[in-house]
Coordinates of C-alpha atoms in Angstrom, one line a residue:
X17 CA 68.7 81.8 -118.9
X18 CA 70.1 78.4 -117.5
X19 CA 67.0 78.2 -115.3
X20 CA 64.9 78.6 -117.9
X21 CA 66.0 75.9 -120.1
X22 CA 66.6 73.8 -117.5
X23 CA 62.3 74.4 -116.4
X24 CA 61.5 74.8 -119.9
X25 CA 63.1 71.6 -120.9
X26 CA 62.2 69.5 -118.2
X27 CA 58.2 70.1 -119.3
X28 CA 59.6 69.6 -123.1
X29 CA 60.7 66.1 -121.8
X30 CA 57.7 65.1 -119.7
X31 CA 55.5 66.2 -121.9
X32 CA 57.7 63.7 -124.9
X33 CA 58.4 60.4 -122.5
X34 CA 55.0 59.8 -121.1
X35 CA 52.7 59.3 -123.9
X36 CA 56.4 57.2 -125.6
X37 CA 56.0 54.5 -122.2
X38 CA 52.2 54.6 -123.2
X39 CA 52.6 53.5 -126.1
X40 CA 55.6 50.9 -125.5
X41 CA 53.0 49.7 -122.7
X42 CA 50.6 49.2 -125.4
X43 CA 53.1 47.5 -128.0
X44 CA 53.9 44.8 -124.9
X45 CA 50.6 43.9 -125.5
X46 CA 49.9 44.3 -129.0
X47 CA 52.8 42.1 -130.0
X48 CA 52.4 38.4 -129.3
X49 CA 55.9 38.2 -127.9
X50 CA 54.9 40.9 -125.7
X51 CA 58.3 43.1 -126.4
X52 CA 57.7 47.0 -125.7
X53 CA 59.4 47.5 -129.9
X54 CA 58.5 45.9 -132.9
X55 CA 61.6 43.2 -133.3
X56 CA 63.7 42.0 -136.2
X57 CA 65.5 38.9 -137.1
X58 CA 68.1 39.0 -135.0
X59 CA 65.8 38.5 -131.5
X60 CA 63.2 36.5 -133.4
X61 CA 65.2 34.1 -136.0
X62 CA 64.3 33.9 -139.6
X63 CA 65.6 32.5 -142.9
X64 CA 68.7 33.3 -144.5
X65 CA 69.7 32.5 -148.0
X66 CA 72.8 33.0 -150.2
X67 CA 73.0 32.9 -153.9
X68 CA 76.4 33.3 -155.9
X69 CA 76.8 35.3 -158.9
X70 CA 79.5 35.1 -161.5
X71 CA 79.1 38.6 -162.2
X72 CA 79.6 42.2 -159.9
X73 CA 76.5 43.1 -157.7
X74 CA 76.2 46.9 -157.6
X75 CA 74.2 48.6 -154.6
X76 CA 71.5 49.9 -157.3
X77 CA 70.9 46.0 -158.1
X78 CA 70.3 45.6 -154.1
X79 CA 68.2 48.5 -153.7
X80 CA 66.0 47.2 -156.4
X81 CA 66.1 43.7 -154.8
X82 CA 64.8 45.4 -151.6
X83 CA 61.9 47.1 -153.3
X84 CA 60.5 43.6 -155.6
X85 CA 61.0 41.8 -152.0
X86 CA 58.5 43.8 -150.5
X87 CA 55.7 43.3 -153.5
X88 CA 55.8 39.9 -152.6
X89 CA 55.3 40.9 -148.7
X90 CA 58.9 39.7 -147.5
X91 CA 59.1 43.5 -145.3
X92 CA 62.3 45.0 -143.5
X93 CA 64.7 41.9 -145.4
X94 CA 68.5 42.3 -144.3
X95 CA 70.7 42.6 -147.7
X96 CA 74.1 41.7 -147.6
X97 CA 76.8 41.3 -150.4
X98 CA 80.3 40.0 -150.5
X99 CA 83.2 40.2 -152.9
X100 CA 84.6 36.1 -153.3
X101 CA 87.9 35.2 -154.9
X102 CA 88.1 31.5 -154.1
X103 CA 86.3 28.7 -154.5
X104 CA 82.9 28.1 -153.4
X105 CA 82.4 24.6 -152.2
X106 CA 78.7 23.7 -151.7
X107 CA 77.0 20.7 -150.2
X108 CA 74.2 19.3 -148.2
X109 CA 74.4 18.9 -144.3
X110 CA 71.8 18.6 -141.4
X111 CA 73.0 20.3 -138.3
X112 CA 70.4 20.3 -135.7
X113 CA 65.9 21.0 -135.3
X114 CA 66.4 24.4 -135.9
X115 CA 69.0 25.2 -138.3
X116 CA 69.0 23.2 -141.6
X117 CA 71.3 23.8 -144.3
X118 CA 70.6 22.2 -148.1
X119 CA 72.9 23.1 -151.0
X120 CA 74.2 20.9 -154.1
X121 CA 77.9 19.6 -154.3
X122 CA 79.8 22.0 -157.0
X123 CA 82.5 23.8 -157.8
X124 CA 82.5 27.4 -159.4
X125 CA 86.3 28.9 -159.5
X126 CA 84.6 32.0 -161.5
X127 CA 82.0 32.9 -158.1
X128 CA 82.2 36.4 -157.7
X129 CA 79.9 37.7 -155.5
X130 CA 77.8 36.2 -152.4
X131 CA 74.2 38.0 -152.0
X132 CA 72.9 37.0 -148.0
X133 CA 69.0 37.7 -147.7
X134 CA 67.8 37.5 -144.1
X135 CA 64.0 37.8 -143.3
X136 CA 61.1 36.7 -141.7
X137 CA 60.6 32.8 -141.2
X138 CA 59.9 31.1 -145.1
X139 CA 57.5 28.6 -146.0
X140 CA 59.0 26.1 -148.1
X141 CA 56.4 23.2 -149.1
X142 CA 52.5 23.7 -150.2
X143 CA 51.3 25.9 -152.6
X144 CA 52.5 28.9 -150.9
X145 CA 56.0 28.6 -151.4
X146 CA 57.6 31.6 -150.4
X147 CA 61.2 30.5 -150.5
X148 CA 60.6 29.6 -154.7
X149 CA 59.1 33.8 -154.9
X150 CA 62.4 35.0 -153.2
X151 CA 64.0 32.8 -155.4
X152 CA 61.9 33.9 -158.9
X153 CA 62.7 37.8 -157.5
X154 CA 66.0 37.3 -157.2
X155 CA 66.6 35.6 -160.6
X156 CA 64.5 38.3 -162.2
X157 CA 66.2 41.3 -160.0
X158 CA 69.6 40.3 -160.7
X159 CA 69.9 37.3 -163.5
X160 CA 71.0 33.8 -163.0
X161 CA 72.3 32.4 -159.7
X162 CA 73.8 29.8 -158.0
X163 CA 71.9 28.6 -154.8
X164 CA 74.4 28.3 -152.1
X165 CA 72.4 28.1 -149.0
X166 CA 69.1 27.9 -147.3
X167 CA 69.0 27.7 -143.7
X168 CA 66.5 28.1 -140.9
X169 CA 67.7 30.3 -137.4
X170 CA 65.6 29.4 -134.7
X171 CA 64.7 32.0 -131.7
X172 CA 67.7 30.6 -129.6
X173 CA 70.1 32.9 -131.3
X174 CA 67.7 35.8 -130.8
X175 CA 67.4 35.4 -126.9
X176 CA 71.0 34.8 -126.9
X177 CA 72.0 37.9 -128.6
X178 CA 69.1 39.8 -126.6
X179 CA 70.8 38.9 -123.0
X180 CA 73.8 39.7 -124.1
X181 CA 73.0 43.3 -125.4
X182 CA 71.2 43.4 -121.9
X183 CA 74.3 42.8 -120.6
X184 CA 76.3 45.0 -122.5
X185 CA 73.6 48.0 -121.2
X186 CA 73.5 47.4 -117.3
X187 CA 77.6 46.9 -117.7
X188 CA 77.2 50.4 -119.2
X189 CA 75.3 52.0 -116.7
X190 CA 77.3 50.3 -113.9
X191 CA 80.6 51.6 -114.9
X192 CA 79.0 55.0 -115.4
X193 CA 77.8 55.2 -112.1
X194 CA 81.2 54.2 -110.8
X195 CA 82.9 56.4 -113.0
X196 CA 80.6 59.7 -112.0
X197 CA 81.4 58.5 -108.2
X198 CA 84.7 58.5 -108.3
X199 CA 85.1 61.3 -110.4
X200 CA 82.3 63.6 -108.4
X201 CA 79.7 61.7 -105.6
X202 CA 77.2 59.2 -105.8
X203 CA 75.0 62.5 -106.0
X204 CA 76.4 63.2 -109.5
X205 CA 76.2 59.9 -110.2
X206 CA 72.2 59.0 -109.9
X207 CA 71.4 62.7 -112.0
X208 CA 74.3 61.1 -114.7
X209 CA 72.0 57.9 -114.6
X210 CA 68.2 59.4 -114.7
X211 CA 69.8 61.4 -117.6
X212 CA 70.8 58.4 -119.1
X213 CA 67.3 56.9 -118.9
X214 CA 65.6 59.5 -120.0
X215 CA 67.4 59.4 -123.8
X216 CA 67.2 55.4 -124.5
X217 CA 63.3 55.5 -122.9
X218 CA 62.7 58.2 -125.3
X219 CA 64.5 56.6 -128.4
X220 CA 62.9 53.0 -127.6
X221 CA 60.0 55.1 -127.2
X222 CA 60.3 56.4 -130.7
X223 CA 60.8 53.6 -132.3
X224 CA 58.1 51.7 -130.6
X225 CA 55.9 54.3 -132.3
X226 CA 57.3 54.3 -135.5
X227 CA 56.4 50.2 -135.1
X228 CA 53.1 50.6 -134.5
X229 CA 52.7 53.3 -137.6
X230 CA 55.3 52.2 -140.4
X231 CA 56.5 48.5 -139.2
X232 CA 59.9 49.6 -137.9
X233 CA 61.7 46.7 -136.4
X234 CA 64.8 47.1 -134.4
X235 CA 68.1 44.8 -134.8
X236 CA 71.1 44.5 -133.2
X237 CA 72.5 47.5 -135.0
X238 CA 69.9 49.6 -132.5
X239 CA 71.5 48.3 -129.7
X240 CA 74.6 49.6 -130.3
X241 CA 72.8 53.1 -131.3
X242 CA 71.7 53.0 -127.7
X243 CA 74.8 52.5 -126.1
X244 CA 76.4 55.2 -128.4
X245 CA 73.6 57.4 -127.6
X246 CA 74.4 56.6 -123.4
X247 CA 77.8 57.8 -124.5
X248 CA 77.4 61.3 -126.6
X249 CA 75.1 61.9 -122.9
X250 CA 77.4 60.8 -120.4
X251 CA 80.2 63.2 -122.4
X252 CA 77.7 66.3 -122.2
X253 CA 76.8 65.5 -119.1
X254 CA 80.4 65.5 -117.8
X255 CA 81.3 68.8 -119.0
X256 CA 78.8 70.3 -117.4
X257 CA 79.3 68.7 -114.2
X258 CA 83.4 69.4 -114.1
X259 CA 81.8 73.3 -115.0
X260 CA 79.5 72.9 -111.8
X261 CA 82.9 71.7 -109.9
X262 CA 85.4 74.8 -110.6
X263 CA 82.7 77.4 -110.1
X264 CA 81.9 76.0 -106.8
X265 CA 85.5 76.4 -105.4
X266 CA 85.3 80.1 -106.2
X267 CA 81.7 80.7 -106.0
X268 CA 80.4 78.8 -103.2
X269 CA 80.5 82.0 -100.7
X270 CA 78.8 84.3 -103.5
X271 CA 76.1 82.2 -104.8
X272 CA 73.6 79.7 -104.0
X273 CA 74.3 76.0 -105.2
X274 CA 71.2 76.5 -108.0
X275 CA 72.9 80.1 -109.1
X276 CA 76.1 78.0 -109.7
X277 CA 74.6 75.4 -111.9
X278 CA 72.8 78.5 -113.5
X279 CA 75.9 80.5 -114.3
X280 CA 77.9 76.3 -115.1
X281 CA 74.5 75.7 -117.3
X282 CA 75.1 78.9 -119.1
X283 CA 78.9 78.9 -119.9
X284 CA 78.1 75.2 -121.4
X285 CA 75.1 76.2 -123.2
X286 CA 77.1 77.4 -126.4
X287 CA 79.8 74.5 -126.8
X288 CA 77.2 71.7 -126.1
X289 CA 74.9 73.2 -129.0
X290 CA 77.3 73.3 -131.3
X291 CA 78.6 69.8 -130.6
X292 CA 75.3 68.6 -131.3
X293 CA 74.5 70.6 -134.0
X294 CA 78.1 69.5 -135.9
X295 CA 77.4 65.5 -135.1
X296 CA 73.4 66.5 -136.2
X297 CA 74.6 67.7 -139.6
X298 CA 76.9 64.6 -139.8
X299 CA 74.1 61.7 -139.4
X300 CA 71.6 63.6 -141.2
X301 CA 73.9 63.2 -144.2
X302 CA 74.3 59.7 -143.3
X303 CA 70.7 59.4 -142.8
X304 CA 70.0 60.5 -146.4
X305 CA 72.9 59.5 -148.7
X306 CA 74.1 56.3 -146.3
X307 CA 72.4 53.6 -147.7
X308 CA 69.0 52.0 -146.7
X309 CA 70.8 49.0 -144.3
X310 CA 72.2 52.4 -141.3
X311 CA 69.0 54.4 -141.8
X312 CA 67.2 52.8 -138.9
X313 CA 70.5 52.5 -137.1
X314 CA 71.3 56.6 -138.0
X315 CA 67.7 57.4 -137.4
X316 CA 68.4 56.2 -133.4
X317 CA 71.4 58.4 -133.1
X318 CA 69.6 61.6 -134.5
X319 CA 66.9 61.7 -132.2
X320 CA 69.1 60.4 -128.7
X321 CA 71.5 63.3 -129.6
X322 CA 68.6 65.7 -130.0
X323 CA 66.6 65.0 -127.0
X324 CA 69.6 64.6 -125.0
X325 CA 70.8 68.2 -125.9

């Protein structure tokens, strides 16, 4: 049985990551910033703006926001509220080329909540105007606001936040590979690591694909789904190999070293499946009732924790 799923799901997994690097091969040159996955924001810059309401913002009131946002073409905008209790002090300030900041001295004590739309770069002169639409959506959405801020992120931030998430990945794997050959041998260690590789190629895969069908961008939110993913594997992974370890003290003059992973394979089989299934069940309900803002981010965990099971 363990041979079997171990052949069986070896051709499942070929047969899912190559066409996935064909197409993030194809999205490296379909994007002009030549990035295998459709990015967001956070890696390219964009335009945030705040408005302050005297009133309480309920999540139906964003969700509709969302939807009149894209009529007017502003796609995959980042919608944030927050509760304030103080005052709100506004004014206008110049800080560099690539972050401006414009705003209008006054005082509201009765400022209740802070609405944060981030999106794409926004024209703001000429007849195309799309800072005065968001604005006109936002004042029909949700009623009468107070303009708080306007300010222009330039790419800087992006490439700074992308090193350090590449960072945060190799660190990952490093101390993986050190831990697994410590723990086991380096031999451990390298089948720890192409395991690894094999569940964030196929979720970056993924989502390259769902960029080139439905405009799926990633954000730093997917980065940490990767490295969460990396961690559910290397836990799986483990088990089995400690399994592979006590059966080879006892059954090293029996069997062969494949009939040990076999019979290690099978005695794991049960307890990883139901691991998965129980975390499964848990981010599909997040998926569906968890709000619009983690479904990309829940979307990432559901398929690295079924492809790495």
């Amino acid at each position: 049985c363990g041979k079997l799923i171990i052949v069986v799901g070896n051709l499942f997994s070929i047969a899912l990551i190559i066409p996935l690097i064909a197409v993030m091969i194809y999205s490296m040159f379909h994007y002009p910033n030549h990035t295998p996955l459709r990015v967001g924001i956070d890696f390219t810059g964009g335009t945030m703006l705040q408005y302050g309401f005297n009133k309480e913002i309920k999540d139906s009131d964003i969700d509709l926001l969302r939807e009149n946002l894209t009529k007017i073409n502003i796609t995959n905008p980042i919608i944030q509220t927050e509760k304030k209790s103080a005052k709100i002090t506004q004014g206008t300030e110049k800080t560099s080329p690539q972050e401006t900041k414009k705003t209008v001295q006054q005082k509201n004590p009765n400022l209740k909540t802070v609405v944060s739309i981030r999106t794409k770069f926004l024209s703001s002169q000429g007849t195309n105007n799309e800072t005065l639409k968001v604005n006109d959506v936002v004042k029909q959405t949700m009623g009468e606001y107070i303009p708080l801020q306007t300010s222009a992120i330039g790419p800087t931030l992006g490439k700074e936040l992308f090193k350090n998430a590449m960072i945060a990945l190799m660190l990952c794997f490093f101390g993986i590979v050190g831990y697994l050959t410590v723990r086991f041998n380096i031999d451990y260690a390298i089948c720890a690591l192409i395991a690894l590789f094999h569940d964030a190629i196929f979720v970056c895969g993924a989502f390259s694909l769902l960029g080139l069908l439905f405009g799926t961008e990633i954000d730093s939110l997917f980065i940490t789904a990767i490295l969460t993913v990396i961690g559910f594997s290397v836990h799986d992974t483990i088990v089995v190999f400690d399994r592979i370890r006590e059966n080879s003290k006892y059954l090293s003059k029996k069997k062969s070293f494949s009939e040990i992973v076999n019979v290690s394979v099978n005695q794991t089989l049960a307890r990883s499946i139901n691991t998965s299934f129980t975390i499964f069940m848990t981010l599909l309900a997040l998926y569906f009732f968890g709000g619009s803002t983690t479904k990309d981010f829940v979307l990432a965990m559901i398929l690295g924790i079924v492809i790495g099971t």
